[in-house]
Short mmCIF file of C-alpha atoms and ligand atoms in Angstrom, two decimals:
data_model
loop_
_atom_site.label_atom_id
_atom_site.label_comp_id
_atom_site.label_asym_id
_atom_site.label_seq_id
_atom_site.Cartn_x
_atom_site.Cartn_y
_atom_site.Cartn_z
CA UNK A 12 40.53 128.62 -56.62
CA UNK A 13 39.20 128.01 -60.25
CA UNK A 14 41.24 126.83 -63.02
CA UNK A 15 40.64 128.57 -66.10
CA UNK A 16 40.94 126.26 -68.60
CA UNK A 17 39.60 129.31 -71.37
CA UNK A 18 41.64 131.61 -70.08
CA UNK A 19 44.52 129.74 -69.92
CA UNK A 20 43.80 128.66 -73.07
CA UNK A 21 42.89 132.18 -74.56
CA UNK A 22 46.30 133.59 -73.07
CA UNK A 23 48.95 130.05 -74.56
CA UNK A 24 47.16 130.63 -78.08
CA UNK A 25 48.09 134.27 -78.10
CA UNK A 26 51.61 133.10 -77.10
CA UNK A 27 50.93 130.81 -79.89
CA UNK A 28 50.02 133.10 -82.35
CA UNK A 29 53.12 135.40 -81.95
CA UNK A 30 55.24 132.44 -82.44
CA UNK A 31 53.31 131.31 -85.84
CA UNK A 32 54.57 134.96 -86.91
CA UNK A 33 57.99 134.36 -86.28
CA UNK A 34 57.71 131.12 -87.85
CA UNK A 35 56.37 132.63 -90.68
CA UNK A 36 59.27 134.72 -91.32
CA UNK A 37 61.93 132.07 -90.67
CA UNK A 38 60.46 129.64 -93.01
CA UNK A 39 58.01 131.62 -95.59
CA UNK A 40 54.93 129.85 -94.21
CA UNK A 41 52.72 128.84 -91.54
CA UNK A 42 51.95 125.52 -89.73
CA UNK A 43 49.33 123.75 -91.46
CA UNK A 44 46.41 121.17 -89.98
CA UNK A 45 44.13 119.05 -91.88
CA UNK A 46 41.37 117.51 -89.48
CA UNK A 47 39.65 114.09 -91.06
CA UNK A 48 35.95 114.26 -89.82
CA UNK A 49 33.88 111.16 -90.67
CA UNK A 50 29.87 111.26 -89.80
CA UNK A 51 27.79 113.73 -87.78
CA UNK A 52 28.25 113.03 -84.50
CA UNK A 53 27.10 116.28 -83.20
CA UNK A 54 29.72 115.87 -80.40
CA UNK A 55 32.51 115.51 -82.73
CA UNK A 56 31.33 118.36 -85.06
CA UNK A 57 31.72 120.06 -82.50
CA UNK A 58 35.00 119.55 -81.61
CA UNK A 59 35.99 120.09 -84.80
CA UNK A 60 34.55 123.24 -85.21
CA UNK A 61 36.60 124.01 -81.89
CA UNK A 62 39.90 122.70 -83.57
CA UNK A 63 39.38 124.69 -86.62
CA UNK A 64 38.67 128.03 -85.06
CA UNK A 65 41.11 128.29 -82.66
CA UNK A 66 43.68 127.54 -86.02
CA UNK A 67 42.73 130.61 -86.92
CA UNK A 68 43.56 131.81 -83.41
CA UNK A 69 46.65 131.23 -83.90
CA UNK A 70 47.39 131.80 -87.64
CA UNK A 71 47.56 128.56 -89.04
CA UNK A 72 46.24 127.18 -91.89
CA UNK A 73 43.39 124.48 -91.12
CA UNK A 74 41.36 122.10 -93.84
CA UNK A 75 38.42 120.51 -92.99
CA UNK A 76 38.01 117.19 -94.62
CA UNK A 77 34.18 115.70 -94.05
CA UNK A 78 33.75 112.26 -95.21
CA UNK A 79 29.87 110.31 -95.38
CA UNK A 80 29.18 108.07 -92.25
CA UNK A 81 29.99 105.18 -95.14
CA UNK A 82 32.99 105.79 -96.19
CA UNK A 83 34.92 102.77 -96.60
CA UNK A 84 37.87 101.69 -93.87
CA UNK A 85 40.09 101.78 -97.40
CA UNK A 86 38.69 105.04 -98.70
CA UNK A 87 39.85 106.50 -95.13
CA UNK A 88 43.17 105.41 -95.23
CA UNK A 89 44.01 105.86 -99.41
CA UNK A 90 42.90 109.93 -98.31
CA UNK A 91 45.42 109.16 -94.79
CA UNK A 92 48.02 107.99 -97.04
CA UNK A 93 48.18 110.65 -99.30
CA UNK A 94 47.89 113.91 -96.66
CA UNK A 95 51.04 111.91 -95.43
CA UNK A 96 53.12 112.47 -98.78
CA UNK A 97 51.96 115.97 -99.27
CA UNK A 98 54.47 118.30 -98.12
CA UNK A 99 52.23 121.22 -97.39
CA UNK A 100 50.30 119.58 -94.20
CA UNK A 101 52.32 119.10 -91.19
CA UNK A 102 49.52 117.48 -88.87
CA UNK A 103 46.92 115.03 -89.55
CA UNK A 104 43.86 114.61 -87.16
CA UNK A 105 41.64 111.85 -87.38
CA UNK A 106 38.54 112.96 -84.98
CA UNK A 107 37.63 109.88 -83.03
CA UNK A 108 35.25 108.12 -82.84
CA UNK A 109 35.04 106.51 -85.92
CA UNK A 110 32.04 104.37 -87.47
CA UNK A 111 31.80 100.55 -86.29
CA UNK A 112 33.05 99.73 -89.20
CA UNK A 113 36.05 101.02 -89.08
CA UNK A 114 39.07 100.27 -87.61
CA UNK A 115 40.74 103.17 -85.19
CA UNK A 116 43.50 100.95 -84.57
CA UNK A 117 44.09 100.80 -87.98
CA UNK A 118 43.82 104.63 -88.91
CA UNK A 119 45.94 106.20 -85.89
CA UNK A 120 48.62 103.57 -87.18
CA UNK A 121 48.32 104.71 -90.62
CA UNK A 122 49.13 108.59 -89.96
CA UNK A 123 52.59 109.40 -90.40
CA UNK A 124 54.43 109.15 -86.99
CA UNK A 125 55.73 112.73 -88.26
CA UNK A 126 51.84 114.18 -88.22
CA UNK A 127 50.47 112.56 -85.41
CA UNK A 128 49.68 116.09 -83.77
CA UNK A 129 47.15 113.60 -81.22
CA UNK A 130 50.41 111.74 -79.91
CA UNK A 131 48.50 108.51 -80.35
CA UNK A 132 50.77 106.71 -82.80
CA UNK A 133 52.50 103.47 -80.73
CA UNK A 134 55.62 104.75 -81.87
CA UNK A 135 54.57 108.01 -80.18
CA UNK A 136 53.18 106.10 -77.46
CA UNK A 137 56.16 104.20 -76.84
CA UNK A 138 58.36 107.28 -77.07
CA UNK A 139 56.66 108.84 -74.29
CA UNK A 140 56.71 105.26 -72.30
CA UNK A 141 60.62 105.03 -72.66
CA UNK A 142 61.03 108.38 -72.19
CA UNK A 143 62.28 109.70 -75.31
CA UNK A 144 61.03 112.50 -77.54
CA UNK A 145 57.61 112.49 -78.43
CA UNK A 146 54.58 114.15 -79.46
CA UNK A 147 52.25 114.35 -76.37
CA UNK A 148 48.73 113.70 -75.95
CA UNK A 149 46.89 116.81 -75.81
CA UNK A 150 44.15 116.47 -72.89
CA UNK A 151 47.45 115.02 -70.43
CA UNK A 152 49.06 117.82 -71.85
CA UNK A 153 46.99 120.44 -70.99
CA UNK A 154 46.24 119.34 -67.68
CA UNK A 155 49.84 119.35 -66.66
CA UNK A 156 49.86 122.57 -67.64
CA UNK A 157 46.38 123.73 -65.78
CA UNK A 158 48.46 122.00 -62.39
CA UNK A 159 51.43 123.67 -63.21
CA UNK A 160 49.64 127.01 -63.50
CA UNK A 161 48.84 126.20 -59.65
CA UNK A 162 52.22 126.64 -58.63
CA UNK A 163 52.14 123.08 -56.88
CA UNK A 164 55.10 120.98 -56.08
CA UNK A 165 53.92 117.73 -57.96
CA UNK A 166 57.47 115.74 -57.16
CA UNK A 167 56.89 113.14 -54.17
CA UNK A 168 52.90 114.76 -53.91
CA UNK A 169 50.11 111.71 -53.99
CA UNK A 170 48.78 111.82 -57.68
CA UNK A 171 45.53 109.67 -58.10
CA UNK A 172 44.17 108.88 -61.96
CA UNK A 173 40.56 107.67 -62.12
CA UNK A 174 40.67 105.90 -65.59
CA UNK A 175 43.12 104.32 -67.48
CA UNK A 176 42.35 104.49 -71.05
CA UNK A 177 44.86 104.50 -73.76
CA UNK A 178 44.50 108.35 -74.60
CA UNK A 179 43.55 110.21 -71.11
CA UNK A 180 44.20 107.88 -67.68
CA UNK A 181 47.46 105.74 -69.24
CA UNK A 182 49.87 108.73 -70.26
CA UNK A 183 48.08 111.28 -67.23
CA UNK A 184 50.02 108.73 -65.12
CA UNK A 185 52.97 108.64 -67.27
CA UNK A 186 53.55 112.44 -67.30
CA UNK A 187 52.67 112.85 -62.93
CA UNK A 188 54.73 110.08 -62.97
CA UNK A 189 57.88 111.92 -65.28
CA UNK A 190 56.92 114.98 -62.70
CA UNK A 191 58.13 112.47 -59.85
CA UNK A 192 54.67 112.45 -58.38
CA UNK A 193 53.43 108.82 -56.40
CA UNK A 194 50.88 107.58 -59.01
CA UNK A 195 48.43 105.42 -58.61
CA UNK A 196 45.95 104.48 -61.23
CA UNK A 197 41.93 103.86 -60.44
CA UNK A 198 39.57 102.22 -62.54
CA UNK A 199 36.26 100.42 -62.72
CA UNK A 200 37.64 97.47 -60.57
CA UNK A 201 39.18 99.66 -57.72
CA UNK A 202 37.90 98.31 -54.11
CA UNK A 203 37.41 101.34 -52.14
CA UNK A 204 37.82 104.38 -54.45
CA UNK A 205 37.12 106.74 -51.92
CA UNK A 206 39.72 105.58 -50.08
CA UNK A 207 41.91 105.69 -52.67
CA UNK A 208 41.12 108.97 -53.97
CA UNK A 209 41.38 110.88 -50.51
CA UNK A 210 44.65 110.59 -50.13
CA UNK A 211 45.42 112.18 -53.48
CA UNK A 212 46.87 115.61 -53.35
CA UNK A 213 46.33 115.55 -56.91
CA UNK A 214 43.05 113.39 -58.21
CA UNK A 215 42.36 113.85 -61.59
CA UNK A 216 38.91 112.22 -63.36
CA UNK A 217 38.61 110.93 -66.68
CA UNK A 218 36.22 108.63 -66.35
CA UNK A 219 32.63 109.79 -68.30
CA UNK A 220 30.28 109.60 -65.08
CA UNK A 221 28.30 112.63 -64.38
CA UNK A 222 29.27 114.05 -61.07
CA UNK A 223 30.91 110.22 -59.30
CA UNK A 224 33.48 112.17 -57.57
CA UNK A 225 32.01 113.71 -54.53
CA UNK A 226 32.93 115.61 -51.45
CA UNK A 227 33.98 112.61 -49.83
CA UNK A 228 36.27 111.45 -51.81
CA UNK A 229 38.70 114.38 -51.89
CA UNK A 230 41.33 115.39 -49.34
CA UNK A 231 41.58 118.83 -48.07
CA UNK A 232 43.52 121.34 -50.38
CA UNK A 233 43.61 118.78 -53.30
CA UNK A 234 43.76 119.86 -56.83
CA UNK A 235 41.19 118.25 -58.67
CA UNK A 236 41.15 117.93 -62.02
CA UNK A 237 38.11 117.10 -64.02
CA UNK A 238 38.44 115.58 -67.70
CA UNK A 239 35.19 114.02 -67.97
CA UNK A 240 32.46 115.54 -70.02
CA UNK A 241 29.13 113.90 -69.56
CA UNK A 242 25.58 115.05 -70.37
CA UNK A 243 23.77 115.60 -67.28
CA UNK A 244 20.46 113.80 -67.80
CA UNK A 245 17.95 115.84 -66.02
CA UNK A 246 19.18 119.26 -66.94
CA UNK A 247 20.71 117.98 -70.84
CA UNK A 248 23.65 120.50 -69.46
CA UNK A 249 27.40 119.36 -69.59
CA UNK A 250 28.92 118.26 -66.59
CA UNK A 251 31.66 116.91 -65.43
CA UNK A 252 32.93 113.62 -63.43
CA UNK A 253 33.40 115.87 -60.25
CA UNK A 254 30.39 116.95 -58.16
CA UNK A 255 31.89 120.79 -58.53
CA UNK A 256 29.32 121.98 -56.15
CA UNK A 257 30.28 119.88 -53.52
CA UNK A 258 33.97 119.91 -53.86
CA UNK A 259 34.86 123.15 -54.90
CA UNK A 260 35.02 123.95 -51.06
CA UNK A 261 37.03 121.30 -50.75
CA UNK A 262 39.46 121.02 -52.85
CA UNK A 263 42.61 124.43 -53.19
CA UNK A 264 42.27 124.25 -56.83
CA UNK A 265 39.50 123.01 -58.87
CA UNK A 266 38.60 122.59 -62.85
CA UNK A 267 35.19 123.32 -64.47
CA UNK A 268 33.24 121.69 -67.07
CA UNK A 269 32.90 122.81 -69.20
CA UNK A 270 35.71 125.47 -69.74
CA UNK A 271 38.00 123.59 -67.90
CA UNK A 272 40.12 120.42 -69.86
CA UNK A 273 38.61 120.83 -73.02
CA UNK A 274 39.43 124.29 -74.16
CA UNK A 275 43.07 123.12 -73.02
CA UNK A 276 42.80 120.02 -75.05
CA UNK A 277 42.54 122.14 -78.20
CA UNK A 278 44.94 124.48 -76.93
CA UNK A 279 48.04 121.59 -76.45
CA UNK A 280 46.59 120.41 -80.12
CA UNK A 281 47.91 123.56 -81.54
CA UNK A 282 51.21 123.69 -79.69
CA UNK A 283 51.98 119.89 -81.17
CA UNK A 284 51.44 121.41 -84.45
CA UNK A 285 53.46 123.85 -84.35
CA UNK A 286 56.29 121.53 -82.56
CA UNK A 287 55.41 118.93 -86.07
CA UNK A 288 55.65 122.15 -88.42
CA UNK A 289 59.17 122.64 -86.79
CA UNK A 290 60.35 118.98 -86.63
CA UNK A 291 59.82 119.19 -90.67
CA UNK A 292 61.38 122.46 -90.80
CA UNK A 293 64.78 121.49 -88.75
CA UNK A 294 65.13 118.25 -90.52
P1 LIG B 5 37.10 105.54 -71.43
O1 LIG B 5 35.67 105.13 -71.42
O2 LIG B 5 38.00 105.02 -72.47
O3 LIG B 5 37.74 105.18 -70.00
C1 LIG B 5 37.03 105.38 -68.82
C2 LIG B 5 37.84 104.84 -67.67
O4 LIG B 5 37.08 105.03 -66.49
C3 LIG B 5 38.15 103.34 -67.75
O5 LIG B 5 39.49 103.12 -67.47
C4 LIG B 5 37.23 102.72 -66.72
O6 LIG B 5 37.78 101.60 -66.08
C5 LIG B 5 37.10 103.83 -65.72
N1 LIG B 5 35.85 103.68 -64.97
C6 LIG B 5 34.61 103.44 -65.42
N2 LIG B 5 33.73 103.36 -64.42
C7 LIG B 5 34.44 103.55 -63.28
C8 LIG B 5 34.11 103.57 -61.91
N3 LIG B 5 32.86 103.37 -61.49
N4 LIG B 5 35.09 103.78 -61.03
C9 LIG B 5 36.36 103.98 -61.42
N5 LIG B 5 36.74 103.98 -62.71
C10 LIG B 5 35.79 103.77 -63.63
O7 LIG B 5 37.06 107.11 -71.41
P2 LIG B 5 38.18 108.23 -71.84
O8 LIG B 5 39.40 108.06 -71.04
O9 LIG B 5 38.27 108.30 -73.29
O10 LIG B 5 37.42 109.53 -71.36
C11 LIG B 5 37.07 109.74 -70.00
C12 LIG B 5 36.20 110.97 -69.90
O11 LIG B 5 36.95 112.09 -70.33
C13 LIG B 5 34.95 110.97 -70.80
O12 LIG B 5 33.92 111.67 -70.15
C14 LIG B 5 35.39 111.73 -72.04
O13 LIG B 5 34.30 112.33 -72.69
C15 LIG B 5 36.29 112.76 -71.41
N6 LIG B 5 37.31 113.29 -72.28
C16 LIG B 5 37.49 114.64 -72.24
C17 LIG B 5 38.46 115.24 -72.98
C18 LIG B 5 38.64 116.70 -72.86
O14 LIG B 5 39.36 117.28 -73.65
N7 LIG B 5 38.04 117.33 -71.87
C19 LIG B 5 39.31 114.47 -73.89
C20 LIG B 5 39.10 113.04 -73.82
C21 LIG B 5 38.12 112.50 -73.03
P3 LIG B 5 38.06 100.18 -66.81
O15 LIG B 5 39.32 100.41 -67.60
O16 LIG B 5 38.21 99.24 -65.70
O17 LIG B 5 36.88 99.94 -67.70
#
């Protein structure tokens, strides 16, 4: 069976939506997002233009802040710095990545913990590490979601990452882990992958190789879950990390890409804005 991911996503932003108009009439306004674009990386325009639209989706309000490719590290963060002390914006998004030149480090740091709708402040970070409150990272988010959507007992299931970077593999195994699933984390130094991988009742990818996870490597009835977007270089088509062809025979449940993570990405983005807009409101 195919995980939606858009219509998922389609059917949380209506949910969405009706709760921005109840918001609305508690507090006399609407969540509002403010999304930092630096460049034209045609990739991250488009993700932007992703973010944006589906703010109108859901009724917020959304600003669109381009900056040139050279913009300064200190230009960045003076504009950072002051969409922290205005009152009206209740989520700041840096889209990543940023020039050479700058710093990321630097810039997630300097967005108020507050507005960190990404969830990738350390404070945030270390929130969700000691278990405390915190604003989640959207693509873990969203695929906790897509496996909850399965109906699948994740506590004492096999959960297999492939990756373990800071914003996708590291809190994927935080939040399986939270969900009392066994968790083991892959990456590029892994002896045996395949090994590793087919015992996983859940595998998730996030790795950026078109198509590395293949029939092989997945166990009967998994649910595989495919973050990876690559550019497949024969065809110039997206793709994922999972050989969907091959597995989707395979596995009980299975993501597409695209329309599978990403849409849900953007979706989770939305709920953390609204769960910042009410944070503010409450306090
Ligand atoms: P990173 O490049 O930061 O991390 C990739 C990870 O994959 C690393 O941990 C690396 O291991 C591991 N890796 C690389 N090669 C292998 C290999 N041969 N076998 C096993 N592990 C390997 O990528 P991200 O986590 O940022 O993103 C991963 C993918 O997900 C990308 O395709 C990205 O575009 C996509 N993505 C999609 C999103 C969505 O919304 N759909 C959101 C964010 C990302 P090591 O640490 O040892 O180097």
């Amino acid at each position: 069976m195919i995980i939606d991911g858009k219509e998922l996503s389609a059917r949380i932003k209506q949910e969405l939506a009706a709760q921005v108009v109840s918001l609305k009439e508690k507090y006399g306004r609407v969540p509002s997002l403010v999304v930092i674009l630096v460049g034209e990386n045609p990739a991250s325009q488009s993700y932007v233009r992703g973010k944006i639209k589906a703010c109108a989706e859901c009724g917020f309000d959304s600003t669109l802040i381009t900056m040139p490719e050279s913009v300064s590290e200190a230009e960045l963060l003076a504009e950072i710095e002051r969409l922290n002390g205005d009152e009206a914006v209740d989520g700041i998004l840096v889209q990543l990545p940023l020039p050479k030149h700058i710093d990321e480090e630097k810039v997630i740091d300097a967005i108020a913990l507050e507005k960190d709708v990404d969830g990738f402040h350390p404070l945030n970070v270390a929130n969700l590490w000691l278990g405390k409150p915190c604003i989640l990272p959207c693509t873990p988010k969203g695929v906790m979601r897509m496996i909850q959507e399965c109906g699948f007992e994740v506590s004492g299931c096999n959960a297999v990452v492939v990756g373990r970077s800071n914003i996708v593999g590291k809190p994927m195994a935080k939040l399986l882990l939270d969900a009392n699933a066994t968790v083991t984390i892959a990456h590029s130094r892994t002896k045996n992958l395949a090994e590793v991988t087919s015992k996983a009742d859940i595998l998730i990818a996030a790795v950026g190789r078109p198509r590395m996870i293949t029939a092989e490597m997945v166990k009967e009835g998994a649910i595989v879950i495919d973050v990876g977007v690559n550019r497949d270089a024969a065809t110039g088509k997206l793709c994922g990390d999972v050989d969907f062809e091959a597995v989707k025979d395979k596995a009980a449940h299975i993501t597409q890409v695209p329309g599978g993570v990403g849409p849900m990405t953007i979706t989770m983005l939305m709920g953390n804005t609204i769960e910042c807009f009410e944070r503010k409101m409450n306090k």
